[in-house]
Amino acid sequence: MHALRSVLEQAQQMRVAVGHFNVADLVLLKAVFVSAQELKVPVLVGVSEGERGFMGVPQIAVLVRSLREEFDFPIFLNADHTHSLVKAVEAAKAGFDAVVFDLSALPFEQNVRQTKEAVEALKAINPSILVEGEIGDIGTGSEIHTEAPDLSKSLTTPEEARQFVESTGVDILAPAVGNRHGMLKSMVQGEARKHLDIERIAQIKKAARILLTLHGGSGTDDNDLRIAIAAGINIVHINTEVRVAWRRGLESGLAKQPDEVAPYKILPTAVDSVKQVVLSRLKLFNSEQKLGKGL
Ligand code: G3H
Ligand code: ZN
């Protein structure tokens, strides 16, 4: 039986990160699973409130569990950016492996109080579920944004991180370290990249001594990602990049076969397009030489 906590602890020891990719349909799920299987590395599938609303909470849970069991493969399911206890409880009851309980928009004290309550409620449903808390502002929306508001005043401090982790009992922390959700057009075109505050990551790791997730991974400089993982990042979230690849793959599948109406003949082009992104990100997070040793 594969357990997410031990997979993350092993990744931490090996100084690699587990890739987390959001899915909203079978094309994305298939692309993520097949890529991880090809590289023999564990993987996390994430569904935001919107994505799981579309797929169905029990349905996505059953799909991911069936892949894990049938192929004896470490693929796990995360309830990404969950903004209420009701939705978090729904995911825990459906058998999700992890929940990102995101009250980062609230004042710090309120975020601490309600996250602590959520940790207790979720662990009462499933003691091995992992709960991630979030502090600081990393913007919203895995989309293509026209502008990038200044978030430099809302970065997480090591002291806040320590206090938050000690007071809430979360298993994983998502800090604001120069990362942000979504991509600018210039990033989609490969002309600009996001950069991370590596020193802050190292200080947060030292102060909070906890598993760390980097959200907003799309469009981040490759080398920054490598160093961030060495500095203590254990999970990296990628969504916008796979969404862009999904759309491009779908458009090209439709354009290539204008008279075809059988979805299973058109959609493999979309799976391939998403796979290219997932494979390249997984290779980076797991650093080439360590591939296949984490299973
Ligand atoms: O939770 C989802 C991620 O943080 C995705 O961010 O769309 O910038 O890759 P991204
Ligand atoms: Zn996120």
XYZ file of C-alpha atoms in Angstrom, residues 12-269:
258
model
C 12.628 14.988 1.228
C 15.490 12.595 1.994
C 16.365 12.305 -1.688
C 16.121 16.093 -2.125
C 13.615 15.764 -4.938
C 10.060 17.128 -5.142
C 6.791 15.384 -5.915
C 5.029 16.956 -8.910
C 1.408 18.041 -8.407
C -0.709 18.579 -11.521
C -4.306 19.776 -11.639
C -6.820 17.800 -13.659
C -10.353 18.498 -14.840
C -10.982 15.609 -17.201
C -9.743 12.192 -18.286
C -7.291 13.647 -20.838
C -5.372 15.416 -18.067
C -5.592 12.509 -15.619
C -4.351 10.068 -18.254
C -1.474 12.357 -19.278
C -0.363 12.818 -15.655
C -0.599 9.134 -14.789
C 1.129 7.851 -17.944
C 3.983 10.370 -17.550
C 4.627 9.423 -13.927
C 4.415 5.744 -14.834
C 6.912 6.204 -17.671
C 9.406 7.939 -15.370
C 8.619 5.689 -12.386
C 8.091 8.600 -10.002
C 5.248 9.230 -7.552
C 2.768 11.934 -8.489
C -0.006 14.032 -6.984
C -3.211 14.868 -8.821
C -4.954 18.036 -7.674
C -8.512 19.208 -8.108
C -9.542 22.713 -7.086
C -13.124 23.368 -5.964
C -14.035 24.248 -9.577
C -12.234 21.249 -11.075
C -13.810 18.766 -8.678
C -17.209 20.400 -9.100
C -16.888 19.527 -12.801
C -15.542 15.984 -12.308
C -17.538 15.054 -9.200
C -15.873 14.588 -5.798
C -16.540 10.835 -5.331
C -15.910 10.178 -9.041
C -12.388 11.634 -9.167
C -11.581 9.872 -5.876
C -12.613 6.524 -7.369
C -10.638 7.154 -10.579
C -7.386 7.957 -8.777
C -7.811 5.091 -6.316
C -8.453 2.654 -9.156
C -5.191 3.707 -10.891
C -3.280 3.332 -7.610
C -4.708 -0.101 -6.917
C -4.776 -1.609 -10.391
C -1.224 -0.560 -11.230
C 0.137 -0.647 -7.660
C 1.379 2.876 -8.350
C 1.956 5.852 -5.998
C -0.574 8.312 -7.452
C -2.383 10.454 -4.858
C -5.302 12.877 -4.798
C -5.323 16.365 -3.301
C -8.300 18.688 -2.694
C -6.528 21.790 -3.930
C -7.358 25.301 -2.619
C -10.312 24.392 -0.448
C -11.862 27.504 1.069
C -14.437 26.040 3.471
C -14.593 23.291 6.055
C -17.712 21.846 4.391
C -15.836 21.253 1.121
C -12.770 19.917 2.962
C -14.905 17.423 4.902
C -16.604 16.328 1.664
C -13.181 15.536 0.134
C -11.932 13.740 3.261
C -15.060 11.580 3.355
C -14.594 10.710 -0.336
C -11.124 9.359 0.460
C -8.805 12.150 -0.763
C -5.197 11.757 0.426
C -4.616 15.445 1.128
C -6.413 18.766 1.453
C -5.042 22.259 0.866
C -7.078 24.261 3.377
C -6.641 27.745 2.004
C -7.787 30.610 4.193
C -4.802 32.757 3.234
C -7.110 35.633 2.279
C -8.188 35.982 5.945
C -6.250 37.888 8.637
C -3.460 35.712 10.111
C -5.159 35.024 13.497
C -8.406 33.948 11.846
C -6.509 31.778 9.364
C -4.688 30.097 12.294
C -7.857 29.495 14.314
C -9.928 28.063 11.469
C -7.079 25.996 9.995
C -6.488 24.400 13.424
C -10.196 23.480 13.595
C -10.020 22.033 10.078
C -6.945 19.917 10.915
C -8.804 18.414 13.909
C -12.016 17.783 11.943
C -10.241 16.217 8.940
C -7.968 13.970 11.020
C -11.062 12.741 12.901
C -12.431 11.515 9.562
C -9.135 10.060 8.317
C -6.098 10.145 10.651
C -3.680 9.690 7.757
C -5.012 12.528 5.600
C -2.437 15.296 5.093
C -3.566 18.873 5.649
C -1.769 21.785 4.045
C -2.192 25.353 5.285
C -1.410 28.535 3.426
C -0.113 31.965 4.477
C 0.788 35.031 2.450
C -0.585 36.138 -0.919
C 0.273 34.290 -4.122
C -2.626 35.639 -6.202
C -5.498 33.618 -7.625
C -6.294 31.887 -10.893
C -4.331 29.360 -12.954
C -4.965 31.481 -16.013
C -3.196 33.787 -18.428
C -3.130 37.163 -16.675
C -2.702 40.522 -18.359
C -0.854 42.076 -15.430
C 1.090 41.000 -12.354
C 0.117 42.953 -9.224
C 2.897 43.621 -6.704
C 2.748 40.827 -4.089
C 6.128 41.596 -2.538
C 4.528 42.988 0.642
C 2.692 39.724 1.331
C 5.612 37.304 1.364
C 5.696 34.775 4.221
C 8.200 35.463 6.997
C 10.036 32.586 8.742
C 8.554 33.653 12.092
C 4.979 33.631 10.736
C 5.627 30.219 9.224
C 6.899 28.809 12.529
C 3.981 30.260 14.476
C 1.402 29.053 11.932
C 2.757 25.508 11.843
C 3.042 25.229 15.652
C -0.429 26.628 16.304
C -2.380 24.760 13.632
C -0.786 21.302 13.468
C -0.762 21.288 9.643
C 1.359 18.633 7.930
C 2.428 20.820 5.009
C 2.869 24.561 4.562
C 2.395 26.599 1.381
C 4.343 29.840 1.755
C 4.522 32.956 -0.431
C 8.129 33.062 -1.623
C 7.978 35.002 -4.877
C 5.670 32.424 -6.476
C 2.259 33.376 -7.888
C -0.640 31.617 -9.594
C -1.023 31.765 -13.355
C 1.146 33.053 -16.178
C 1.614 36.267 -18.086
C 1.376 36.072 -21.889
C 5.122 36.698 -22.048
C 5.645 33.564 -19.902
C 3.452 31.443 -22.171
C 5.594 32.661 -25.090
C 8.739 31.742 -23.148
C 10.018 35.329 -23.002
C 9.698 35.857 -19.241
C 9.997 33.572 -16.204
C 8.970 33.724 -12.543
C 11.765 33.933 -9.988
C 11.776 32.692 -6.406
C 13.152 34.051 -3.135
C 15.420 31.081 -2.396
C 16.916 32.532 0.783
C 13.402 32.950 2.211
C 12.560 29.314 1.390
C 15.675 28.134 3.233
C 14.860 30.326 6.256
C 11.225 29.171 6.358
C 12.336 25.534 6.194
C 14.740 26.089 9.073
C 12.157 27.920 11.202
C 9.098 25.745 10.510
C 10.730 22.309 9.965
C 7.864 21.051 7.867
C 7.060 19.778 4.380
C 6.742 22.742 1.993
C 4.671 23.144 -1.168
C 5.450 25.600 -3.918
C 2.224 26.759 -5.573
C 2.116 28.673 -8.845
C 4.890 26.637 -10.442
C 3.928 27.392 -14.065
C 6.379 29.651 -15.860
C 8.993 29.428 -13.096
C 12.651 29.500 -14.081
C 14.033 25.932 -14.213
C 17.119 26.728 -12.218
C 15.129 28.545 -9.522
C 12.989 25.407 -9.208
C 16.066 23.181 -8.838
C 17.555 25.390 -6.129
C 14.180 25.815 -4.379
C 13.884 22.018 -4.119
C 17.392 21.822 -2.678
C 16.390 24.556 -0.201
C 13.409 22.558 1.096
C 10.456 22.528 -1.332
C 8.853 19.047 -1.336
C 5.843 19.469 -3.667
C 5.556 21.687 -6.765
C 2.143 22.612 -8.195
C 1.719 23.086 -11.955
C -1.606 23.985 -13.482
C -1.572 26.787 -16.082
C 1.154 25.097 -18.161
C -0.913 21.911 -18.456
C -4.053 23.913 -19.229
C -2.261 25.682 -22.088
C -0.966 22.332 -23.392
C -4.459 20.818 -23.090
C -6.001 23.587 -25.162
C -3.278 23.518 -27.802
C -3.423 19.728 -28.058
C -7.187 19.746 -28.376
C -7.114 22.426 -31.063
C -4.481 20.539 -33.012
C -6.357 17.211 -32.663
C -9.510 18.838 -34.026
C -7.646 20.643 -36.823
C -5.816 17.480 -37.919
C -9.035 15.509 -38.380
C -11.754 17.995 -39.342
C -14.308 15.296 -40.198
C -13.654 12.999 -37.237
C -16.312 12.844 -34.515
C -15.031 9.952 -32.354
C -13.555 11.576 -29.234
C -11.194 8.664 -28.575
C -9.568 9.295 -31.951
C -9.164 13.055 -31.427
C -8.231 13.227 -27.731
C -4.924 11.293 -27.831
C -3.349 14.398 -29.440
